[in-house]
Structure formats: C-alpha cells, structure tokens
C-alpha cells in the first residue's frame, strides 16, 4: 500500500450503504440545542450566536462516515463537529461531555485546534485551507476507532473511551460564539458494515505531484509523482524489469543495482545484476517506479524505460564472466536464482556520484565502474593479477538482429554462440585498467591507454548528503504510568533536498548512546544524534538506495541492515557521517520478484548470531502464492561473520517482525491468511529448532508437526504484527527484566505478553495492551542505554496508524504502577491472574467483575478463519471452512466464572472455572479497582493449549 500524502477515505471493499444526505435534503430533521442558530441560504448553513448545537435527530449512527465541507472567515473562528452523543434535549453540553468534538479552530497543531479530538488528542498535522476557502472533513466512526481526514489527509486516529462515544449516537455541528460564522454544506453520512476497520478506510492513497525542476525522468504514460523526484542516491537496489529484444521481461535483475552515473541526467541509467555480475541494460530513457513502496501496486516491478532506446542489452540469466573451465553455463542449484559458484559480489564503494563495484571472479578481485562519456557511458575495469584469462560476456546481439560494432586495439574480441545467440567475449591476462565505451549507436570501443585506476576512489569521498536537520523533542509530562516523548522527523518531500519520505522501519543505538541509526522503507539510513542530553536532536542522511530495509542492528558500532536481497553493512570510511562503502554481509538469500516477499527484522543473540525472517510470495489480494523458492517463509540464523546460515523455522506467511531472547528464544509475529487462521505470536526455543509454523506451501520438507503459537489474536487486537522485544536489565519502563513485549504494526499498539511454559516446553498465555499512544505504527523497538525504550513505525500496508511515520521515546513515570496484569496461568479448573498492585477485595472476589468468552479457529488452505464454538461444535461449518472462506462465521462460547479468590497480598486473583478447557482464543474482560480506588478496566486475549 502507498504511504499517503492524501487519502481516499473509503475502499469499495467495505461495501458501504448508499450515502444519506443529511443537509440540505433533510433539513427538517435537524434540531437546535442551546442558544443561537444556523442561518440557511443557498444550501449553506452559517453558524450564528452560541454556544449551541445543531444536530440531526432522525437517527443514530455507529459505524459510518460523516462527510461535509466547511469554511471559516477568520483564523480565530471556532466550531466543531460532534459525533456519537445521546439525545441532548436542549443541552449542548451533552454532546461535549458524552460524545466527541472534532475541532475547527485555526491552523495550529494542538488538542484544541482544527483536526483535534477536542481537549483529548491533537492531530499529526493541520492542513486546513486559509479562511475564505472551503475544506472537506471525512470522519470515520468505526467500532473502536475514530479517523479524521481533513482535505484528503488522514490526520487523527483516536480510540474512544469505554462508556463515552463508543456506541451508536447522533451527529451534530456547533455554533460556538457570535464572532465565529463558520459555514457548512453538503453534509452526508455513509453507513459502514459493523466489521469495517481503520486499515480498510486508509489503505488507498493519492499523491501530490510536484514540478520537477531539471531533466525529469521520462514517464510519458503518467503524471510525474513524488517518487519520480526523489534522489535515491547514485545506486538504487530493487528488482528491475526491462525490455529485451522487443519484449518486456520482469526479471532483468532480481537483485538489481541501478546506477545513475551522471548526476545531471537522471535518465541515463545502467542496471547491474548482483547475482550474475552482468551489466544487463543501459538506457537514456530513465526508469519507472511501479511497485508497492512507490506506486502502491501489487504484482508489478520497477522497470527501465528502454523499449525504444538502449546502449546495450544482455541476457541476464547468463553469468557475465566465464567459469574456470571457460564456460558461460547455468550452474546454480535453482535456475535463475542465487549466486554462481565462481562469482562473488562484495558490494560497492561510492566516491561522489560514482559507484565502484567490488566483486570476485574465480577468486580474483575486480573493480568495475561507469562514468558518463561524451554521449554514452564509459566502463572502467581494474583487475588484480591472475594467471588465467578473464573471459567477459561483453554484449548480446542487438535487438532487431543488428550486430554490435565492437572495436578494440588489442585483438582480443571473439564471437561465440550460447543458447543460439551470438555473444561477444574478450579475455585478458594483464592487470591493466581496461576501458569500454558504450555508445547509442550500439558501438563498443575498448581501450587501455590514458585511463586512471579506480582503486584510489575506494577510501571514501566527499559527502553527498551534507545537510543536517535539528529538531526539538516534545517531552511528555502527564500523570500516566508511561511518558511518551515525541521526536519530530526530518523534513520530507519538497521540504528536504532529496525529496524523500522518512518511513522509518527499525532503529538501534551506537555504544555511546548519543547516536542512533534508523532505516526507512524507501532505502535510507539516517543518523540521529544528541540523545543523551535529549534537548536538541540532529538528523543526517547516512546512506541511500538500499532494497526496502525492514531491519537494522548495530554490532561493534557497525551498522547492519537487512533488505530484501540480504544483509548489508554500511560503512563510513572517512568519518564524515556518511556511508562510502556498502558492503555485502550475507547475500545467499534466494528471492523472487513477488511484491509481498519482504525480509522482516534483524536481531542478534548473546553469541553474535544474526536472525531474520522471509515472507511468502502472496499474490495480490492476499490469497494463494506465486512461485515459491526454498527460502520463502523461512527464519534464518546467520553466522556472526555472515559466512553461513541455517534455517531454524519454515512455514511463515508474513511475520512482520521477530525477536530473540536472552536464552536464544525466538519469536515472530504472523499475519492471518492461507494456513494461518488468525494473527498470532510464535515462540520457540533453541531445543525445539527447527520448527514448522503453519504454511504448508513453505514447509520445505520439514517433517515436523505444526508448532502451536504462544497466543492467537483477533483482528481487532493485531491484524499485522510488528517485532518483539525482551525487557533488558537496564530498562526503566516499569516492566521487569526478561519480560516480553509484542508490537502490533496494524493496531499501532504495544502488548505485554503473559507467558506460561507447559511441561512439554510448549508456550501458552496471553497479552494485555499497554496504555501507550504512539505517533505511528508500532513496528520496531529498542532499549536505550539510559533505560528508556524507543519505538518507531510507519504506514506502508494495512495499519490504523494516524501518521505516515513516527518515533517515540517511552519512559516510566516514577512511582506509578502500571495497573496491569503481569502474569497468568491455567491449571485444572483454575485461571490465575497476577497484577502489579493490590486490588480492592470486594470487586476482585466478585465473579461479575469478569466476562470471559472463548472460541476456536479452523486452520486450513483458505484465507483466515471464522470464530467457531468449542462447547457446541458445528461439524458441518468446520468442514465447510476447509473449502471456503469462513470469516463471516462468528460463534463464541460464554464462560462461567464460579468464584474468584484474592491472595493475601491482594495482587493475585484465582478464578474457578468449572468448564476451563483448551481454547485457541479466550477473551477475558475485567472491571476492577485498586485499593487506592484506581479503576482497572482492560482485556486479556489468550490461548490455552493445556490446563
């Protein structure tokens, strides 16, 4: 999904009812509560007097989208839209106190200005138009969330308080005071299904286009988009397609490094295949970015626009360099995938805008670089000494049957045939520097005189991104157990020199604690400094062009980034806070061109091994799979030096993130889908490895039974997992060392895990949500040396995140208990819950303080599962769920609590449940109080495998 700059409010997939025009069509159904009025003229309602409330009395709404337009006359004009309030009679304060106001008041960003949930939650931005111009509001009231979209930008996502505005209610607008003649028109309501979710309402986007100032990339088939203007640096790694012999091929380079050798001409591009070590295509027609992070499409690749013009075009399936026996044959275990045995790609160096590739052929090192030359491209090759000839596949037959005109002064070009195609080769035994000029008329010239070597440019060069951006963190000073500080991001798009987005995906800290490195979905690594004092913080772009990084780890102060093509080290050779060396750490990973084949997370264990997980190639729409290769759906354990790996889990679909515990425990999230009946938290130990985690298509011959998760989650709890993190001994966030936290990317929430270890080693337990509101999704977290926890995330696929990206620091408010369960267990007919503070005895021992439901899922080849009764099985429905999707089936069993007993220390409640039994899903709602009168209302979602 695109990360929005502007949002289409609602997907057709929600199947809403037709829009109901409340004003002007049903003006007679509006009533006035309190003083003042709304004056109607030309189907426009203008506020007058006040403070009053004009409300639509014909019916109440629960899940709906309220759309309207409003216009102010002055920056100080004040008004608002009220939602989900009961019948106010003649008292406008009923809407204020029992519903929620979406504020209209000026262009500031606060909890009392436009876009705010008044006095409760500020918007992430305020794109209100100047006074005198019309604005559009779309307010989505869902089961447990309120989304505010102003002028096509999502600016607020709010979770209603229990008992206030969380049920069906009325809609209304405010006349605030005589000096605020705010105008309204075109007020409509569209009812939504009861299962409508935030991610459905924000999962499509529109982008604002900006004028490209100089030499725009050529994309004649569409308007210029924001990503056409982005400076991805001199190298941009993706899966690339191109046109070959007149036909489009989607896999020109699965691991493709695109170079732009001329900084003044972004349309001059050359594509290098990091598996075959071949310069596949060069063109002066630029590229099209068509895949998920940029255009938001599924099932398409980024491509070179070389259908009508090229400098060269080579069959990318063949190795560029001959093997020791002088052959260009396919010798990989899997045709078209992976590295050749005689070729090794080591990475590249950057000197100014020049990219210098570093690789080995038959054990000997070669440096390879392109520079602009007259109206073509010059390739420079620098060789180490080698006793045997290097034989290079220089060029294919030119499209249309034309022969490349290859000229050289050394007489070492020869012709051969491979796969019925004429191939140019040359061999060389010297250590000279060789130059190859590629010209638009398909001429190829070779020379070696007068060329300077390129090895001298591998020591670091001038910074490409010298700019720094200072921000002031916003400190939380509330009276809640968790204090959540907000760190502003660098400026984005047209407000920064690179026209980039800052969609953060992971972070880690350097040893000094004063600096952090953060990666983005767009391929950047940023440095953030000033963390120890936490007064003025400084951002700087450190690296660019990586392949959709979703994991970062700093080891010995070296930055490691996991990308879709493997793990990279990004190194600063000359200490100017910018990467000059992009070094391959581990690239044995097999990939396809599937859009969904993300590489999630990067963690290490106490012995220095690295861990990362690969998703399965889900087809567009989420059902079934594309071509599966041996690494799809696997979790890898990689040697500390990157030299080898082992697969410790198979059967993953889309884990979202991973975690590694202090004793080598490994966790992953998992998303609902084929063979995954619901989202879940996987947990396994070194002794249990390898494990099979559910997707039969990515079992990869692992003959083990399905490894049950620690806990399943309903979609409202976690529809898309993030990472997991163990609380460190140094942590100061109110949790004990060794506790486990689970992050929900989809619900922008953090959960405390309540695990129970069974005698068999199987884990079971539940999660309870922490009372933390973060800036964006909860994707990754890391503990700072000072004990605080940093959380980062972005909006890239289905999530209810209000902001496109965010970074928060979380601290514990000293002296305040979390007022949460800290342990749970099931044994026999007893369910035990332990809290972190003493509880009121009367409520704790009242069975009516608890409401428990349970159900099961059906694991099978269909997408997800409905909720099925455990106590009264419906065998016909369960059988049908194996052959047809069952999401609409919802049958939950109520669970009776016979008695509740509070321990002498008043922290542990033992519930006696005569019918306690294994359940894939239990929902435990509780309504308690502490001995100090603090209200404790929350829900535990758990799984019981054995009691």
PDB file of C-alpha atoms in Angstrom, residues 293-505:
ATOM      1  CA  UNK A 293       6.535   1.377  -1.883  1.00  0.00           C
ATOM      2  CA  UNK A 294       6.235   3.896  -4.691  1.00  0.00           C
ATOM      3  CA  UNK A 295       3.157   3.486  -6.893  1.00  0.00           C
ATOM      4  CA  UNK A 296       1.394   1.268  -4.356  1.00  0.00           C
ATOM      5  CA  UNK A 297       0.724  -1.512  -6.873  1.00  0.00           C
ATOM      6  CA  UNK A 298       0.908  -5.245  -6.244  1.00  0.00           C
ATOM      7  CA  UNK A 299       2.383  -7.657  -8.764  1.00  0.00           C
ATOM      8  CA  UNK A 300       4.418  -5.157 -10.785  1.00  0.00           C
ATOM      9  CA  UNK A 301       8.126  -4.403 -10.868  1.00  0.00           C
ATOM     10  CA  UNK A 302      10.141  -1.275 -11.306  1.00  0.00           C
ATOM     11  CA  UNK A 303      11.442  -1.097 -14.854  1.00  0.00           C
ATOM     12  CA  UNK A 304      13.845   0.593 -17.199  1.00  0.00           C
ATOM     13  CA  UNK A 305      12.140   2.580 -19.949  1.00  0.00           C
ATOM     14  CA  UNK A 306      14.353   1.122 -22.662  1.00  0.00           C
ATOM     15  CA  UNK A 307      11.702  -0.178 -25.057  1.00  0.00           C
ATOM     16  CA  UNK A 308      12.751   2.265 -27.805  1.00  0.00           C
ATOM     17  CA  UNK A 309      16.353   3.109 -26.968  1.00  0.00           C
ATOM     18  CA  UNK A 310      19.300   1.479 -25.290  1.00  0.00           C
ATOM     19  CA  UNK A 311      23.064   1.449 -25.109  1.00  0.00           C
ATOM     20  CA  UNK A 312      23.252  -2.259 -24.504  1.00  0.00           C
ATOM     21  CA  UNK A 313      21.049  -5.171 -23.546  1.00  0.00           C
ATOM     22  CA  UNK A 314      22.323  -8.552 -22.366  1.00  0.00           C
ATOM     23  CA  UNK A 315      20.675 -11.846 -21.435  1.00  0.00           C
ATOM     24  CA  UNK A 316      20.643 -11.503 -17.656  1.00  0.00           C
ATOM     25  CA  UNK A 317      20.308 -15.222 -16.955  1.00  0.00           C
ATOM     26  CA  UNK A 318      23.900 -15.884 -18.048  1.00  0.00           C
ATOM     27  CA  UNK A 319      26.926 -15.102 -15.898  1.00  0.00           C
ATOM     28  CA  UNK A 320      28.942 -12.123 -17.092  1.00  0.00           C
ATOM     29  CA  UNK A 321      32.238 -13.913 -16.555  1.00  0.00           C
ATOM     30  CA  UNK A 322      33.213 -17.408 -17.634  1.00  0.00           C
ATOM     31  CA  UNK A 323      33.883 -20.149 -15.106  1.00  0.00           C
ATOM     32  CA  UNK A 324      37.391 -21.586 -14.670  1.00  0.00           C
ATOM     33  CA  UNK A 325      36.650 -24.090 -17.443  1.00  0.00           C
ATOM     34  CA  UNK A 326      35.778 -21.118 -19.707  1.00  0.00           C
ATOM     35  CA  UNK A 327      32.029 -21.722 -19.906  1.00  0.00           C
ATOM     36  CA  UNK A 328      29.007 -19.422 -19.533  1.00  0.00           C
ATOM     37  CA  UNK A 329      26.613 -22.124 -18.416  1.00  0.00           C
ATOM     38  CA  UNK A 330      23.893 -22.056 -15.743  1.00  0.00           C
ATOM     39  CA  UNK A 331      25.438 -23.791 -12.718  1.00  0.00           C
ATOM     40  CA  UNK A 332      23.147 -22.595  -9.919  1.00  0.00           C
ATOM     41  CA  UNK A 333      21.073 -25.065  -7.910  1.00  0.00           C
ATOM     42  CA  UNK A 334      17.875 -23.200  -8.762  1.00  0.00           C
ATOM     43  CA  UNK A 335      17.638 -21.969 -12.337  1.00  0.00           C
ATOM     44  CA  UNK A 336      17.521 -18.177 -12.425  1.00  0.00           C
ATOM     45  CA  UNK A 337      18.074 -17.665  -8.696  1.00  0.00           C
ATOM     46  CA  UNK A 338      21.068 -17.190  -6.456  1.00  0.00           C
ATOM     47  CA  UNK A 339      24.805 -16.719  -6.808  1.00  0.00           C
ATOM     48  CA  UNK A 340      27.101 -18.517  -9.236  1.00  0.00           C
ATOM     49  CA  UNK A 341      29.808 -20.627  -7.573  1.00  0.00           C
ATOM     50  CA  UNK A 342      32.661 -18.851  -9.385  1.00  0.00           C
ATOM     51  CA  UNK A 343      31.315 -15.322  -8.822  1.00  0.00           C
ATOM     52  CA  UNK A 344      31.181 -13.317  -5.604  1.00  0.00           C
ATOM     53  CA  UNK A 345      29.702  -9.856  -5.216  1.00  0.00           C
ATOM     54  CA  UNK A 346      31.291  -7.949  -2.318  1.00  0.00           C
ATOM     55  CA  UNK A 347      29.392  -4.662  -2.539  1.00  0.00           C
ATOM     56  CA  UNK A 348      30.325  -1.235  -3.793  1.00  0.00           C
ATOM     57  CA  UNK A 349      32.134   1.972  -2.928  1.00  0.00           C
ATOM     58  CA  UNK A 350      30.810   5.457  -3.505  1.00  0.00           C
ATOM     59  CA  UNK A 351      33.014   8.365  -4.489  1.00  0.00           C
ATOM     60  CA  UNK A 352      30.971  11.494  -5.060  1.00  0.00           C
ATOM     61  CA  UNK A 353      28.333  10.261  -7.527  1.00  0.00           C
ATOM     62  CA  UNK A 354      30.477   7.434  -8.859  1.00  0.00           C
ATOM     63  CA  UNK A 355      29.678   3.835  -7.909  1.00  0.00           C
ATOM     64  CA  UNK A 356      32.613   1.395  -7.879  1.00  0.00           C
ATOM     65  CA  UNK A 357      31.520  -2.233  -7.823  1.00  0.00           C
ATOM     66  CA  UNK A 358      33.674  -4.715  -5.949  1.00  0.00           C
ATOM     67  CA  UNK A 359      33.468  -8.389  -6.916  1.00  0.00           C
ATOM     68  CA  UNK A 360      35.493 -11.536  -7.455  1.00  0.00           C
ATOM     69  CA  UNK A 361      35.736 -13.790 -10.481  1.00  0.00           C
ATOM     70  CA  UNK A 362      37.341 -17.176  -9.980  1.00  0.00           C
ATOM     71  CA  UNK A 363      38.846 -15.887  -6.747  1.00  0.00           C
ATOM     72  CA  UNK A 364      40.377 -12.713  -8.171  1.00  0.00           C
ATOM     73  CA  UNK A 365      39.140  -9.230  -7.338  1.00  0.00           C
ATOM     74  CA  UNK A 366      37.799  -6.819  -9.951  1.00  0.00           C
ATOM     75  CA  UNK A 367      36.676  -3.209  -9.553  1.00  0.00           C
ATOM     76  CA  UNK A 368      34.052  -2.114 -12.078  1.00  0.00           C
ATOM     77  CA  UNK A 369      32.627   1.372 -12.564  1.00  0.00           C
ATOM     78  CA  UNK A 370      30.697   3.544 -15.032  1.00  0.00           C
ATOM     79  CA  UNK A 371      31.177   7.220 -15.816  1.00  0.00           C
ATOM     80  CA  UNK A 372      29.389   9.428 -18.367  1.00  0.00           C
ATOM     81  CA  UNK A 373      31.385   9.801 -21.567  1.00  0.00           C
ATOM     82  CA  UNK A 374      30.520  12.150 -24.434  1.00  0.00           C
ATOM     83  CA  UNK A 375      27.036  10.907 -25.448  1.00  0.00           C
ATOM     84  CA  UNK A 376      27.495   7.438 -23.994  1.00  0.00           C
ATOM     85  CA  UNK A 377      28.868   5.550 -20.999  1.00  0.00           C
ATOM     86  CA  UNK A 378      32.449   4.528 -20.271  1.00  0.00           C
ATOM     87  CA  UNK A 379      33.065   1.392 -18.247  1.00  0.00           C
ATOM     88  CA  UNK A 380      36.324   1.076 -16.331  1.00  0.00           C
ATOM     89  CA  UNK A 381      37.617  -2.320 -15.156  1.00  0.00           C
ATOM     90  CA  UNK A 382      40.567  -2.662 -12.814  1.00  0.00           C
ATOM     91  CA  UNK A 383      41.969  -6.188 -12.354  1.00  0.00           C
ATOM     92  CA  UNK A 384      44.118  -7.923  -9.814  1.00  0.00           C
ATOM     93  CA  UNK A 385      46.772 -10.193 -11.215  1.00  0.00           C
ATOM     94  CA  UNK A 386      45.532 -13.620 -12.240  1.00  0.00           C
ATOM     95  CA  UNK A 387      47.345 -16.431 -14.094  1.00  0.00           C
ATOM     96  CA  UNK A 388      44.348 -17.440 -16.218  1.00  0.00           C
ATOM     97  CA  UNK A 389      42.341 -15.381 -18.721  1.00  0.00           C
ATOM     98  CA  UNK A 390      39.283 -13.442 -17.660  1.00  0.00           C
ATOM     99  CA  UNK A 391      36.562 -14.064 -20.210  1.00  0.00           C
ATOM    100  CA  UNK A 392      33.761 -11.479 -20.209  1.00  0.00           C
ATOM    101  CA  UNK A 393      30.413 -11.718 -21.933  1.00  0.00           C
ATOM    102  CA  UNK A 394      30.505  -8.256 -23.451  1.00  0.00           C
ATOM    103  CA  UNK A 395      27.274  -7.867 -25.400  1.00  0.00           C
ATOM    104  CA  UNK A 396      24.334  -9.717 -26.875  1.00  0.00           C
ATOM    105  CA  UNK A 397      23.120  -9.476 -30.370  1.00  0.00           C
ATOM    106  CA  UNK A 398      21.459  -6.083 -30.650  1.00  0.00           C
ATOM    107  CA  UNK A 399      17.605  -6.127 -30.746  1.00  0.00           C
ATOM    108  CA  UNK A 400      16.300  -6.338 -34.297  1.00  0.00           C
ATOM    109  CA  UNK A 401      19.177  -8.518 -35.460  1.00  0.00           C
ATOM    110  CA  UNK A 402      21.730  -5.731 -35.720  1.00  0.00           C
ATOM    111  CA  UNK A 403      25.263  -6.668 -34.727  1.00  0.00           C
ATOM    112  CA  UNK A 404      27.087  -4.552 -32.195  1.00  0.00           C
ATOM    113  CA  UNK A 405      30.063  -2.857 -33.749  1.00  0.00           C
ATOM    114  CA  UNK A 406      32.825  -3.865 -31.351  1.00  0.00           C
ATOM    115  CA  UNK A 407      36.197  -2.283 -31.907  1.00  0.00           C
ATOM    116  CA  UNK A 408      39.363  -2.805 -29.924  1.00  0.00           C
ATOM    117  CA  UNK A 409      43.053  -2.149 -30.252  1.00  0.00           C
ATOM    118  CA  UNK A 410      44.177  -5.402 -28.674  1.00  0.00           C
ATOM    119  CA  UNK A 411      42.551  -8.023 -30.917  1.00  0.00           C
ATOM    120  CA  UNK A 412      41.062  -9.962 -28.018  1.00  0.00           C
ATOM    121  CA  UNK A 413      37.403  -9.822 -29.025  1.00  0.00           C
ATOM    122  CA  UNK A 414      35.931 -13.033 -30.339  1.00  0.00           C
ATOM    123  CA  UNK A 415      32.482 -14.353 -31.183  1.00  0.00           C
ATOM    124  CA  UNK A 416      30.816 -17.466 -29.857  1.00  0.00           C
ATOM    125  CA  UNK A 417      27.302 -18.885 -29.611  1.00  0.00           C
ATOM    126  CA  UNK A 418      25.436 -19.510 -26.376  1.00  0.00           C
ATOM    127  CA  UNK A 419      21.790 -20.594 -26.427  1.00  0.00           C
ATOM    128  CA  UNK A 420      21.669 -19.862 -30.172  1.00  0.00           C
ATOM    129  CA  UNK A 421      22.666 -16.242 -29.615  1.00  0.00           C
ATOM    130  CA  UNK A 422      25.831 -14.550 -30.798  1.00  0.00           C
ATOM    131  CA  UNK A 423      27.855 -13.353 -27.853  1.00  0.00           C
ATOM    132  CA  UNK A 424      30.849 -11.055 -27.779  1.00  0.00           C
ATOM    133  CA  UNK A 425      33.607 -12.123 -25.402  1.00  0.00           C
ATOM    134  CA  UNK A 426      37.055 -10.917 -24.597  1.00  0.00           C
ATOM    135  CA  UNK A 427      39.821 -12.366 -22.472  1.00  0.00           C
ATOM    136  CA  UNK A 428      42.598 -10.582 -20.663  1.00  0.00           C
ATOM    137  CA  UNK A 429      45.526 -11.727 -18.561  1.00  0.00           C
ATOM    138  CA  UNK A 430      47.120  -8.448 -17.571  1.00  0.00           C
ATOM    139  CA  UNK A 431      46.474  -6.269 -14.542  1.00  0.00           C
ATOM    140  CA  UNK A 432      45.895  -3.202 -16.680  1.00  0.00           C
ATOM    141  CA  UNK A 433      42.913  -0.912 -16.391  1.00  0.00           C
ATOM    142  CA  UNK A 434      40.539  -1.523 -19.286  1.00  0.00           C
ATOM    143  CA  UNK A 435      38.077   0.999 -20.679  1.00  0.00           C
ATOM    144  CA  UNK A 436      34.929   0.069 -22.605  1.00  0.00           C
ATOM    145  CA  UNK A 437      32.873   2.795 -24.252  1.00  0.00           C
ATOM    146  CA  UNK A 438      29.195   2.073 -24.976  1.00  0.00           C
ATOM    147  CA  UNK A 439      27.635   4.469 -27.467  1.00  0.00           C
ATOM    148  CA  UNK A 440      23.995   4.957 -28.503  1.00  0.00           C
ATOM    149  CA  UNK A 441      24.573   3.561 -31.999  1.00  0.00           C
ATOM    150  CA  UNK A 442      25.491   0.193 -30.429  1.00  0.00           C
ATOM    151  CA  UNK A 443      29.199   0.719 -30.955  1.00  0.00           C
ATOM    152  CA  UNK A 444      31.518  -0.709 -28.323  1.00  0.00           C
ATOM    153  CA  UNK A 445      35.100   0.576 -28.127  1.00  0.00           C
ATOM    154  CA  UNK A 446      37.828  -0.936 -25.952  1.00  0.00           C
ATOM    155  CA  UNK A 447      40.998   0.806 -24.862  1.00  0.00           C
ATOM    156  CA  UNK A 448      43.554   0.795 -22.064  1.00  0.00           C
ATOM    157  CA  UNK A 449      45.747   3.812 -22.575  1.00  0.00           C
ATOM    158  CA  UNK A 450      45.352   7.028 -20.637  1.00  0.00           C
ATOM    159  CA  UNK A 451      42.899   5.631 -18.102  1.00  0.00           C
ATOM    160  CA  UNK A 452      43.264   6.262 -14.423  1.00  0.00           C
ATOM    161  CA  UNK A 453      42.700   3.456 -11.956  1.00  0.00           C
ATOM    162  CA  UNK A 454      39.654   3.498  -9.694  1.00  0.00           C
ATOM    163  CA  UNK A 455      41.042   1.740  -6.604  1.00  0.00           C
ATOM    164  CA  UNK A 456      42.177   5.109  -5.263  1.00  0.00           C
ATOM    165  CA  UNK A 457      38.493   6.062  -5.005  1.00  0.00           C
ATOM    166  CA  UNK A 458      37.689   3.298  -2.531  1.00  0.00           C
ATOM    167  CA  UNK A 459      38.880   5.186   0.561  1.00  0.00           C
ATOM    168  CA  UNK A 460      35.898   7.476   0.989  1.00  0.00           C
ATOM    169  CA  UNK A 461      34.764  10.557  -0.818  1.00  0.00           C
ATOM    170  CA  UNK A 462      33.016  13.901  -0.355  1.00  0.00           C
ATOM    171  CA  UNK A 463      29.615  13.772   1.290  1.00  0.00           C
ATOM    172  CA  UNK A 464      26.591  13.677  -0.994  1.00  0.00           C
ATOM    173  CA  UNK A 465      24.224  14.498   1.863  1.00  0.00           C
ATOM    174  CA  UNK A 466      25.982  17.161   3.964  1.00  0.00           C
ATOM    175  CA  UNK A 467      22.776  18.722   5.279  1.00  0.00           C
ATOM    176  CA  UNK A 468      21.726  18.293   8.903  1.00  0.00           C
ATOM    177  CA  UNK A 469      18.304  18.951  10.425  1.00  0.00           C
ATOM    178  CA  UNK A 470      17.801  19.989  14.039  1.00  0.00           C
ATOM    179  CA  UNK A 471      14.587  19.194  15.912  1.00  0.00           C
ATOM    180  CA  UNK A 472      13.309  19.748  19.432  1.00  0.00           C
ATOM    181  CA  UNK A 473      11.772  16.683  21.108  1.00  0.00           C
ATOM    182  CA  UNK A 474       8.383  17.104  22.742  1.00  0.00           C
ATOM    183  CA  UNK A 475       8.516  15.860  26.331  1.00  0.00           C
ATOM    184  CA  UNK A 476       5.509  14.234  27.974  1.00  0.00           C
ATOM    185  CA  UNK A 477       4.752  15.397  31.496  1.00  0.00           C
ATOM    186  CA  UNK A 478       1.458  13.648  32.149  1.00  0.00           C
ATOM    187  CA  UNK A 479       0.327  11.677  35.191  1.00  0.00           C
ATOM    188  CA  UNK A 480       0.093   8.313  33.399  1.00  0.00           C
ATOM    189  CA  UNK A 481       2.384   5.326  34.084  1.00  0.00           C
ATOM    190  CA  UNK A 482       4.101   5.735  30.710  1.00  0.00           C
ATOM    191  CA  UNK A 483       5.519   9.022  29.499  1.00  0.00           C
ATOM    192  CA  UNK A 484       5.672   9.123  25.701  1.00  0.00           C
ATOM    193  CA  UNK A 485       8.060  11.698  24.253  1.00  0.00           C
ATOM    194  CA  UNK A 486       7.792  12.566  20.561  1.00  0.00           C
ATOM    195  CA  UNK A 487      10.812  13.078  18.299  1.00  0.00           C
ATOM    196  CA  UNK A 488       9.996  15.119  15.173  1.00  0.00           C
ATOM    197  CA  UNK A 489      11.233  13.653  11.912  1.00  0.00           C
ATOM    198  CA  UNK A 490      13.381  15.442   9.344  1.00  0.00           C
ATOM    199  CA  UNK A 491      11.524  17.488   6.727  1.00  0.00           C
ATOM    200  CA  UNK A 492      10.134  15.403   3.894  1.00  0.00           C
ATOM    201  CA  UNK A 493       9.413  15.587   0.163  1.00  0.00           C
ATOM    202  CA  UNK A 494       9.723  19.141  -1.215  1.00  0.00           C
ATOM    203  CA  UNK A 495      10.847  20.371   2.227  1.00  0.00           C
ATOM    204  CA  UNK A 496      14.147  18.476   2.117  1.00  0.00           C
ATOM    205  CA  UNK A 497      16.919  18.484  -0.519  1.00  0.00           C
ATOM    206  CA  UNK A 498      16.377  14.842  -1.516  1.00  0.00           C
ATOM    207  CA  UNK A 499      12.588  14.903  -1.891  1.00  0.00           C
ATOM    208  CA  UNK A 500      12.381  11.745   0.213  1.00  0.00           C
ATOM    209  CA  UNK A 501       9.856  10.324   2.594  1.00  0.00           C
ATOM    210  CA  UNK A 502      11.053   9.235   6.027  1.00  0.00           C
ATOM    211  CA  UNK A 503       9.117   5.984   6.539  1.00  0.00           C
ATOM    212  CA  UNK A 504      11.030   4.540   9.496  1.00  0.00           C
ATOM    213  CA  UNK A 505      11.215   0.753   9.861  1.00  0.00           C
TER     214      UNK A 505
END
